[in-house]
């Protein structure tokens, strides 16, 4: 099966500019996650979708971050405006079973964002 | 981290030796999962152990879980240079939270 696909792989922008990341999960996976990983740290959950519904967005900085998952398949994560502290790797993951409790996550290779 | 820790932060061993990584967490869990991450790549799932299990094996991997101590360990036996990567534990109640990882270097 094809894995989780993310694009772009790298993005360099100036602060205050907008940026968007795209994710295509594994076919049939209803649960989709966006994580942020800072250098030398573990991933931190930003948002979790069950189909089209965002069921956990408590860690998403809503003043500048937004996400959508139209039709319950692909997802886009947007930052507007970007700040220097947003430099990180943004990882998308999907799982087949609803919720993370009993299902492994399948990760994409991430988008490395550098804000200058 | 207020959520938990992994140790050691970094580990360097010779090929053929065993590598042990430890994970501690602070909440009740449904399961605990271990992942591997090669440089510049996403995380790859290695093994999941449920809260009612104490030990699980997969190939050269052995995972233990002690819920009374809120801790888990990952043992990689007979390590290979290709095992060089970062290893993360993730503990799950209603969401999966990751530790800060152990960076393993296996010297040929």
mmCIF file of C-alpha atoms in Angstrom:
data_model
loop_
_atom_site.group_PDB
_atom_site.id
_atom_site.type_symbol
_atom_site.label_atom_id
_atom_site.label_comp_id
_atom_site.label_asym_id
_atom_site.label_seq_id
_atom_site.Cartn_x
_atom_site.Cartn_y
_atom_site.Cartn_z
ATOM 1 C CA UNK A 1 0.000 0.000 0.000
ATOM 2 C CA UNK A 2 1.110 3.557 -0.635
ATOM 3 C CA UNK A 3 2.235 5.412 2.458
ATOM 4 C CA UNK A 4 1.259 8.803 3.814
ATOM 5 C CA UNK A 5 2.298 11.454 1.305
ATOM 6 C CA UNK A 6 3.233 14.966 2.339
ATOM 7 C CA UNK A 7 4.274 17.974 0.315
ATOM 8 C CA UNK A 8 6.340 19.988 0.067
ATOM 9 C CA UNK A 9 9.336 18.291 1.687
ATOM 10 C CA UNK A 10 11.030 21.580 2.433
ATOM 11 C CA UNK A 11 9.796 25.145 2.681
ATOM 12 C CA UNK A 12 11.716 28.322 3.451
ATOM 13 C CA UNK A 13 9.758 31.501 4.020
ATOM 14 C CA UNK A 14 10.235 34.887 5.612
ATOM 15 C CA UNK A 15 8.443 35.651 8.846
ATOM 16 C CA UNK A 16 4.940 37.060 8.518
ATOM 17 C CA UNK A 17 4.414 35.137 5.260
ATOM 18 C CA UNK A 18 1.729 32.447 4.946
ATOM 19 C CA UNK A 19 2.547 28.781 4.352
ATOM 20 C CA UNK A 20 0.521 25.646 3.717
ATOM 21 C CA UNK A 21 1.286 21.953 4.020
ATOM 22 C CA UNK A 22 -0.599 19.145 2.331
ATOM 23 C CA UNK A 23 -1.147 15.553 3.396
ATOM 24 C CA UNK A 24 -2.670 12.541 1.667
ATOM 25 C CA UNK A 25 -3.228 9.704 4.164
ATOM 26 C CA UNK A 26 -3.246 5.992 3.492
ATOM 27 C CA UNK A 27 -6.387 4.942 1.656
ATOM 28 C CA UNK A 28 -9.057 3.765 4.062
ATOM 29 C CA UNK A 29 -7.542 5.471 7.103
ATOM 30 C CA UNK A 30 -10.257 7.559 8.689
ATOM 31 C CA UNK A 31 -8.086 9.146 11.378
ATOM 32 C CA UNK A 32 -5.570 11.821 10.424
ATOM 33 C CA UNK A 33 -3.105 13.651 12.651
ATOM 34 C CA UNK A 34 -0.856 16.668 12.322
ATOM 35 C CA UNK A 35 2.190 16.715 14.580
ATOM 36 C CA UNK A 36 4.962 19.288 14.971
ATOM 37 C CA UNK A 37 8.481 18.120 15.768
ATOM 38 C CA UNK A 38 11.117 20.543 16.973
ATOM 39 C CA UNK A 39 14.782 19.658 16.569
ATOM 40 C CA UNK A 40 15.852 16.976 19.010
ATOM 41 C CA UNK A 41 12.343 16.532 20.406
ATOM 42 C CA UNK A 42 9.483 14.126 20.018
ATOM 43 C CA UNK A 43 6.426 14.990 17.921
ATOM 44 C CA UNK A 44 3.687 17.094 19.534
ATOM 45 C CA UNK A 45 0.088 16.676 18.443
ATOM 46 C CA UNK A 46 -1.498 19.719 16.827
ATOM 47 C CA UNK A 47 -4.809 18.306 15.623
ATOM 48 C CA UNK A 48 -6.584 14.990 15.101
ATOM 49 C CA UNK A 49 -9.378 14.336 12.606
ATOM 50 C CA UNK A 50 -11.928 11.552 12.566
ATOM 51 C CA UNK A 51 -13.160 11.705 8.975
ATOM 52 C CA UNK A 52 -13.965 15.386 8.413
ATOM 53 C CA UNK A 53 -14.356 16.270 12.081
ATOM 54 C CA UNK A 54 -11.540 17.795 14.148
ATOM 55 C CA UNK A 55 -11.948 15.875 17.414
ATOM 56 C CA UNK A 56 -8.847 17.189 19.198
ATOM 57 C CA UNK A 57 -7.386 20.581 18.331
ATOM 58 C CA UNK A 58 -6.526 21.667 21.854
ATOM 59 C CA UNK A 59 -2.832 22.122 20.993
ATOM 60 C CA UNK A 60 -3.388 24.028 17.752
ATOM 61 C CA UNK A 61 -2.445 27.737 18.069
ATOM 62 C CA UNK A 62 -5.680 28.953 16.607
ATOM 63 C CA UNK A 63 -4.642 32.574 16.246
ATOM 64 C CA UNK A 64 -2.329 31.678 13.362
ATOM 65 C CA UNK A 65 -2.827 27.990 12.540
ATOM 66 C CA UNK A 66 -5.745 26.481 10.696
ATOM 67 C CA UNK A 67 -6.429 23.057 9.255
ATOM 68 C CA UNK A 68 -9.040 21.417 7.130
ATOM 69 C CA UNK A 69 -9.861 17.968 5.907
ATOM 70 C CA UNK A 70 -12.401 18.256 3.156
ATOM 71 C CA UNK A 71 -14.248 15.064 2.161
ATOM 72 C CA UNK A 72 -12.441 13.225 4.949
ATOM 73 C CA UNK A 73 -9.383 12.382 2.850
ATOM 74 C CA UNK A 74 -6.635 14.939 2.137
ATOM 75 C CA UNK A 75 -5.767 17.565 4.680
ATOM 76 C CA UNK A 76 -4.120 20.972 4.639
ATOM 77 C CA UNK A 77 -2.412 22.738 7.528
ATOM 78 C CA UNK A 78 -1.886 26.475 7.200
ATOM 79 C CA UNK A 79 0.094 29.040 9.145
ATOM 80 C CA UNK A 80 -0.629 32.732 8.681
ATOM 81 C CA UNK A 81 1.430 34.674 9.516
ATOM 82 C CA UNK A 82 4.471 32.518 10.221
ATOM 83 C CA UNK A 83 6.805 33.357 13.091
ATOM 84 C CA UNK A 84 10.442 32.421 13.646
ATOM 85 C CA UNK A 85 9.390 29.945 16.333
ATOM 86 C CA UNK A 86 7.315 27.990 13.829
ATOM 87 C CA UNK A 87 10.471 26.529 12.275
ATOM 88 C CA UNK A 88 10.062 22.772 12.735
ATOM 89 C CA UNK A 89 9.141 19.590 10.923
ATOM 90 C CA UNK A 90 5.411 19.157 10.402
ATOM 91 C CA UNK A 91 4.413 15.516 10.313
ATOM 92 C CA UNK A 92 1.163 14.040 9.094
ATOM 93 C CA UNK A 93 0.044 10.596 10.214
ATOM 94 C CA UNK A 94 -2.967 8.376 9.714
ATOM 95 C CA UNK A 95 -4.439 5.325 11.372
ATOM 96 C CA UNK A 96 -7.080 2.825 10.388
ATOM 97 C CA UNK A 97 -8.946 2.567 13.656
ATOM 98 C CA UNK A 98 -10.772 5.481 15.171
ATOM 99 C CA UNK A 99 -8.618 7.215 17.766
ATOM 100 C CA UNK A 100 -5.016 6.457 18.724
ATOM 101 C CA UNK A 101 -5.757 4.065 21.559
ATOM 102 C CA UNK A 102 -5.190 0.764 19.845
ATOM 103 C CA UNK A 103 -3.899 1.525 16.400
ATOM 104 C CA UNK A 104 -0.367 2.238 15.189
ATOM 105 C CA UNK A 105 0.187 5.520 13.420
ATOM 106 C CA UNK A 106 1.617 5.665 9.920
ATOM 107 C CA UNK A 107 3.691 8.797 9.366
ATOM 108 C CA UNK A 108 4.663 10.713 6.270
ATOM 109 C CA UNK A 109 8.210 12.024 5.858
ATOM 110 C CA UNK A 110 7.191 15.487 6.954
ATOM 111 C CA UNK A 111 7.640 19.038 5.745
ATOM 112 C CA UNK A 112 10.657 20.851 7.119
ATOM 113 C CA UNK A 113 9.729 24.520 7.567
ATOM 114 C CA UNK A 114 12.358 27.197 8.010
ATOM 115 C CA UNK A 115 11.170 30.703 8.859
ATOM 116 C CA UNK A 116 13.796 33.428 8.371
ATOM 117 C CA UNK B 1 8.887 17.240 30.190
ATOM 118 C CA UNK B 2 5.844 17.248 32.421
ATOM 119 C CA UNK B 3 4.492 14.286 30.501
ATOM 120 C CA UNK B 4 7.402 11.876 30.728
ATOM 121 C CA UNK B 5 10.936 11.179 29.737
ATOM 122 C CA UNK B 6 13.157 8.829 27.806
ATOM 123 C CA UNK B 7 16.668 7.884 28.741
ATOM 124 C CA UNK B 8 19.353 7.859 27.802
ATOM 125 C CA UNK B 9 19.108 10.832 25.464
ATOM 126 C CA UNK B 10 21.913 9.343 23.395
ATOM 127 C CA UNK B 11 23.489 5.911 23.229
ATOM 128 C CA UNK B 12 26.556 4.742 21.297
ATOM 129 C CA UNK B 13 27.330 1.033 21.070
ATOM 130 C CA UNK B 14 29.348 -1.374 18.976
ATOM 131 C CA UNK B 15 27.670 -3.535 16.375
ATOM 132 C CA UNK B 16 26.561 -6.816 17.926
ATOM 133 C CA UNK B 17 25.928 -5.338 21.361
ATOM 134 C CA UNK B 18 22.496 -4.924 22.887
ATOM 135 C CA UNK B 19 20.825 -1.515 23.246
ATOM 136 C CA UNK B 20 18.357 -0.685 26.001
ATOM 137 C CA UNK B 21 16.186 2.423 26.049
ATOM 138 C CA UNK B 22 13.847 3.440 28.837
ATOM 139 C CA UNK B 23 10.639 5.414 28.860
ATOM 140 C CA UNK B 24 8.728 6.863 31.795
ATOM 141 C CA UNK B 25 5.310 8.477 31.702
ATOM 142 C CA UNK B 26 2.964 10.072 34.199
ATOM 143 C CA UNK B 27 -0.616 9.256 33.183
ATOM 144 C CA UNK B 28 -2.723 6.117 33.024
ATOM 145 C CA UNK B 29 -2.515 4.499 29.606
ATOM 146 C CA UNK B 30 -4.315 2.121 27.264
ATOM 147 C CA UNK B 31 -1.132 1.141 25.481
ATOM 148 C CA UNK B 32 2.435 2.176 24.846
ATOM 149 C CA UNK B 33 4.054 2.223 21.432
ATOM 150 C CA UNK B 34 7.646 2.418 20.214
ATOM 151 C CA UNK B 35 8.650 4.127 17.005
ATOM 152 C CA UNK B 36 11.863 4.554 15.078
ATOM 153 C CA UNK B 37 12.895 7.612 13.084
ATOM 154 C CA UNK B 38 15.752 7.762 10.629
ATOM 155 C CA UNK B 39 17.252 11.168 9.917
ATOM 156 C CA UNK B 40 15.002 13.277 7.704
ATOM 157 C CA UNK B 41 12.199 10.708 7.705
ATOM 158 C CA UNK B 42 8.918 10.151 9.469
ATOM 159 C CA UNK B 43 8.372 7.817 12.407
ATOM 160 C CA UNK B 44 7.952 4.119 11.763
ATOM 161 C CA UNK B 45 5.908 1.991 14.148
ATOM 162 C CA UNK B 46 7.867 -0.850 15.776
ATOM 163 C CA UNK B 47 5.705 -2.421 18.455
ATOM 164 C CA UNK B 48 2.591 -1.783 20.552
ATOM 165 C CA UNK B 49 2.140 -3.176 24.043
ATOM 166 C CA UNK B 50 -1.225 -2.978 25.765
ATOM 167 C CA UNK B 51 -1.618 -1.916 29.384
ATOM 168 C CA UNK B 52 -2.503 -5.472 30.455
ATOM 169 C CA UNK B 53 0.639 -6.932 28.874
ATOM 170 C CA UNK B 54 4.025 -7.077 30.555
ATOM 171 C CA UNK B 55 6.336 -8.141 27.762
ATOM 172 C CA UNK B 56 6.255 -8.379 24.007
ATOM 173 C CA UNK B 57 8.728 -9.574 21.384
ATOM 174 C CA UNK B 58 9.140 -8.797 17.705
ATOM 175 C CA UNK B 59 12.224 -10.163 15.993
ATOM 176 C CA UNK B 60 15.236 -8.610 17.729
ATOM 177 C CA UNK B 61 13.017 -6.249 19.738
ATOM 178 C CA UNK B 62 11.831 -6.879 23.270
ATOM 179 C CA UNK B 63 9.528 -4.436 25.034
ATOM 180 C CA UNK B 64 8.549 -4.516 28.686
ATOM 181 C CA UNK B 65 5.877 -2.511 30.433
ATOM 182 C CA UNK B 66 5.512 -1.897 34.156
ATOM 183 C CA UNK B 67 2.321 0.079 34.742
ATOM 184 C CA UNK B 68 2.931 0.231 38.497
ATOM 185 C CA UNK B 69 6.145 2.150 37.841
ATOM 186 C CA UNK B 70 4.772 3.866 34.741
ATOM 187 C CA UNK B 71 7.777 2.770 32.747
ATOM 188 C CA UNK B 72 8.707 0.785 29.661
ATOM 189 C CA UNK B 73 11.922 -0.397 28.089
ATOM 190 C CA UNK B 74 12.942 -1.299 24.561
ATOM 191 C CA UNK B 75 15.739 -3.802 24.081
ATOM 192 C CA UNK B 76 17.364 -4.265 20.684
ATOM 193 C CA UNK B 77 19.502 -7.390 20.654
ATOM 194 C CA UNK B 78 22.506 -8.029 18.417
ATOM 195 C CA UNK B 79 22.454 -4.473 17.080
ATOM 196 C CA UNK B 80 23.405 -3.614 13.525
ATOM 197 C CA UNK B 81 24.712 -0.404 11.975
ATOM 198 C CA UNK B 82 21.334 -0.098 10.235
ATOM 199 C CA UNK B 83 19.668 0.230 13.658
ATOM 200 C CA UNK B 84 21.188 3.717 13.951
ATOM 201 C CA UNK B 85 18.204 6.028 14.390
ATOM 202 C CA UNK B 86 16.162 7.881 17.005
ATOM 203 C CA UNK B 87 13.702 5.825 19.002
ATOM 204 C CA UNK B 88 10.558 7.286 20.539
ATOM 205 C CA UNK B 89 8.048 5.889 22.956
ATOM 206 C CA UNK B 90 4.472 7.082 22.785
ATOM 207 C CA UNK B 91 1.921 6.495 25.514
ATOM 208 C CA UNK B 92 -1.766 6.541 24.773
ATOM 209 C CA UNK B 93 -4.831 7.201 26.849
ATOM 210 C CA UNK B 94 -7.123 9.333 24.692
ATOM 211 C CA UNK B 95 -4.245 10.608 22.556
ATOM 212 C CA UNK B 96 -0.727 9.523 21.730
ATOM 213 C CA UNK B 97 1.978 11.547 23.470
ATOM 214 C CA UNK B 98 5.628 11.083 22.587
ATOM 215 C CA UNK B 99 8.750 11.280 24.670
ATOM 216 C CA UNK B 100 11.839 13.207 23.612
ATOM 217 C CA UNK B 101 13.561 10.155 22.169
ATOM 218 C CA UNK B 102 16.831 8.278 22.390
ATOM 219 C CA UNK B 103 19.396 8.774 19.641
ATOM 220 C CA UNK B 104 21.105 5.442 19.011
ATOM 221 C CA UNK B 105 24.401 5.155 17.167
ATOM 222 C CA UNK B 106 25.603 1.665 16.298
ATOM 223 C CA UNK B 107 29.266 1.709 15.283
ATOM 224 C CA UNK B 108 30.327 -0.873 12.661
#
